[in-house]
Amino acid sequence: MKKTLLLVMDMMNDLVAEDGFNAQTYGIQVKERNVLANAARAIAAARAAGVAIGYVRVGFSPDYREAPPASPIFSGARNNGIFKLGTKGTE
């Protein structure tokens, strides 16, 4: 039997919200491309079809111990104070 999973990634408020940290970059693209509505439709269709849905959420402790200092991506999170678990950006 073939198993299917719809994987939903990178939908944290810091990235996609109109007032999020990246509102001037990703937030604009998210709005122009109708990403949130499209994602909601895909999730609804997957649920209706009985497909499992997985969510990936990036989040760090307040001291960013999980973010490697040499990581070009995650060091930016540390430097900008984003993706902290338990904050609006990681809801």
PDB file of C-alpha atoms in Angstrom:
ATOM      1  CA  MET A   1       0.000   0.000   0.000  1.00  0.00           C
ATOM      2  CA  LYS A   2       1.332   3.401  -0.966  1.00  0.00           C
ATOM      3  CA  LYS A   3       1.353   6.039   1.777  1.00  0.00           C
ATOM      4  CA  THR A   4       1.102   9.756   1.085  1.00  0.00           C
ATOM      5  CA  LEU A   5       1.997  12.737   3.235  1.00  0.00           C
ATOM      6  CA  LEU A   6       1.431  16.406   2.524  1.00  0.00           C
ATOM      7  CA  LEU A   7       4.395  18.196   4.095  1.00  0.00           C
ATOM      8  CA  VAL A   8       3.756  21.827   5.101  1.00  0.00           C
ATOM      9  CA  MET A   9       6.964  23.769   5.780  1.00  0.00           C
ATOM     10  CA  ASP A  10       8.177  27.265   6.588  1.00  0.00           C
ATOM     11  CA  MET A  11       4.785  28.750   7.430  1.00  0.00           C
ATOM     12  CA  MET A  12       5.992  30.507  10.601  1.00  0.00           C
ATOM     13  CA  ASN A  13       4.754  34.035  11.227  1.00  0.00           C
ATOM     14  CA  ASP A  14       8.328  35.383  11.068  1.00  0.00           C
ATOM     15  CA  LEU A  15       8.338  34.330   7.408  1.00  0.00           C
ATOM     16  CA  VAL A  16       4.786  34.632   6.108  1.00  0.00           C
ATOM     17  CA  ALA A  17       2.860  37.152   8.215  1.00  0.00           C
ATOM     18  CA  GLU A  18       2.289  40.637   6.849  1.00  0.00           C
ATOM     19  CA  ASP A  19       3.720  42.017  10.098  1.00  0.00           C
ATOM     20  CA  GLY A  20       6.380  39.322  10.553  1.00  0.00           C
ATOM     21  CA  PHE A  21      10.142  39.843  10.659  1.00  0.00           C
ATOM     22  CA  ASN A  22      10.464  39.226   6.913  1.00  0.00           C
ATOM     23  CA  ALA A  23       7.346  41.175   5.917  1.00  0.00           C
ATOM     24  CA  GLN A  24       9.265  43.361   3.495  1.00  0.00           C
ATOM     25  CA  THR A  25      10.614  40.357   1.581  1.00  0.00           C
ATOM     26  CA  TYR A  26       8.792  37.060   2.024  1.00  0.00           C
ATOM     27  CA  GLY A  27       5.610  38.664   3.322  1.00  0.00           C
ATOM     28  CA  ILE A  28       5.159  40.538   0.057  1.00  0.00           C
ATOM     29  CA  GLN A  29       5.733  37.406  -2.015  1.00  0.00           C
ATOM     30  CA  VAL A  30       3.398  35.385   0.192  1.00  0.00           C
ATOM     31  CA  LYS A  31       0.636  37.924  -0.393  1.00  0.00           C
ATOM     32  CA  GLU A  32       1.273  38.349  -4.137  1.00  0.00           C
ATOM     33  CA  ARG A  33       1.355  34.587  -4.713  1.00  0.00           C
ATOM     34  CA  ASN A  34      -1.628  33.862  -2.458  1.00  0.00           C
ATOM     35  CA  VAL A  35       0.488  31.344  -0.554  1.00  0.00           C
ATOM     36  CA  LEU A  36      -1.640  31.153   2.598  1.00  0.00           C
ATOM     37  CA  ALA A  37      -4.908  30.569   0.731  1.00  0.00           C
ATOM     38  CA  ASN A  38      -3.238  28.048  -1.585  1.00  0.00           C
ATOM     39  CA  ALA A  39      -1.728  26.194   1.366  1.00  0.00           C
ATOM     40  CA  ALA A  40      -5.099  26.144   3.151  1.00  0.00           C
ATOM     41  CA  ARG A  41      -6.745  24.689   0.026  1.00  0.00           C
ATOM     42  CA  ALA A  42      -4.050  22.031  -0.323  1.00  0.00           C
ATOM     43  CA  ILE A  43      -4.424  21.072   3.358  1.00  0.00           C
ATOM     44  CA  ALA A  44      -8.215  20.903   3.056  1.00  0.00           C
ATOM     45  CA  ALA A  45      -7.975  18.757  -0.079  1.00  0.00           C
ATOM     46  CA  ALA A  46      -5.474  16.430   1.587  1.00  0.00           C
ATOM     47  CA  ARG A  47      -7.708  16.031   4.628  1.00  0.00           C
ATOM     48  CA  ALA A  48     -10.733  15.336   2.433  1.00  0.00           C
ATOM     49  CA  ALA A  49      -8.736  12.661   0.602  1.00  0.00           C
ATOM     50  CA  GLY A  50      -7.584  11.065   3.852  1.00  0.00           C
ATOM     51  CA  VAL A  51      -3.969  12.092   3.298  1.00  0.00           C
ATOM     52  CA  ALA A  52      -1.758  12.554   6.350  1.00  0.00           C
ATOM     53  CA  ILE A  53      -0.411  16.054   6.919  1.00  0.00           C
ATOM     54  CA  GLY A  54       2.968  16.826   8.453  1.00  0.00           C
ATOM     55  CA  TYR A  55       4.080  20.242   9.650  1.00  0.00           C
ATOM     56  CA  VAL A  56       7.703  21.347   9.937  1.00  0.00           C
ATOM     57  CA  ARG A  57       8.366  24.281  12.211  1.00  0.00           C
ATOM     58  CA  VAL A  58      11.791  25.761  12.847  1.00  0.00           C
ATOM     59  CA  GLY A  59      12.214  27.081  16.356  1.00  0.00           C
ATOM     60  CA  PHE A  60      15.036  27.715  18.773  1.00  0.00           C
ATOM     61  CA  SER A  61      15.560  28.059  22.502  1.00  0.00           C
ATOM     62  CA  PRO A  62      16.127  31.637  23.690  1.00  0.00           C
ATOM     63  CA  ASP A  63      19.908  31.061  23.652  1.00  0.00           C
ATOM     64  CA  TYR A  64      19.833  29.492  20.145  1.00  0.00           C
ATOM     65  CA  ARG A  65      21.806  26.460  21.339  1.00  0.00           C
ATOM     66  CA  GLU A  66      20.272  24.379  18.519  1.00  0.00           C
ATOM     67  CA  ALA A  67      21.459  26.815  15.815  1.00  0.00           C
ATOM     68  CA  PRO A  68      25.003  26.072  14.646  1.00  0.00           C
ATOM     69  CA  PRO A  69      26.984  29.353  14.789  1.00  0.00           C
ATOM     70  CA  ALA A  70      28.622  28.591  11.431  1.00  0.00           C
ATOM     71  CA  SER A  71      25.325  27.923   9.640  1.00  0.00           C
ATOM     72  CA  PRO A  72      24.712  30.568   6.960  1.00  0.00           C
ATOM     73  CA  ILE A  73      20.953  30.186   7.415  1.00  0.00           C
ATOM     74  CA  PHE A  74      20.470  29.669  11.132  1.00  0.00           C
ATOM     75  CA  SER A  75      23.144  32.143  12.262  1.00  0.00           C
ATOM     76  CA  GLY A  76      20.914  34.772  10.629  1.00  0.00           C
ATOM     77  CA  ALA A  77      18.059  33.676  12.887  1.00  0.00           C
ATOM     78  CA  ARG A  78      20.320  34.083  15.909  1.00  0.00           C
ATOM     79  CA  ASN A  79      21.596  37.492  14.741  1.00  0.00           C
ATOM     80  CA  ASN A  80      18.068  38.764  14.117  1.00  0.00           C
ATOM     81  CA  GLY A  81      16.373  37.190  17.132  1.00  0.00           C
ATOM     82  CA  ILE A  82      13.805  35.281  15.089  1.00  0.00           C
ATOM     83  CA  PHE A  83      12.282  31.789  15.260  1.00  0.00           C
ATOM     84  CA  LYS A  84      12.374  31.655  19.070  1.00  0.00           C
ATOM     85  CA  LEU A  85      10.082  28.965  20.427  1.00  0.00           C
ATOM     86  CA  GLY A  86       7.088  30.303  22.305  1.00  0.00           C
ATOM     87  CA  THR A  87       7.024  33.666  20.542  1.00  0.00           C
ATOM     88  CA  LYS A  88       4.595  35.049  17.984  1.00  0.00           C
ATOM     89  CA  GLY A  89       6.986  34.154  15.169  1.00  0.00           C
ATOM     90  CA  THR A  90       6.806  30.438  15.931  1.00  0.00           C
ATOM     91  CA  GLU A  91       3.076  30.050  16.575  1.00  0.00           C
TER      92      GLU A  91
END
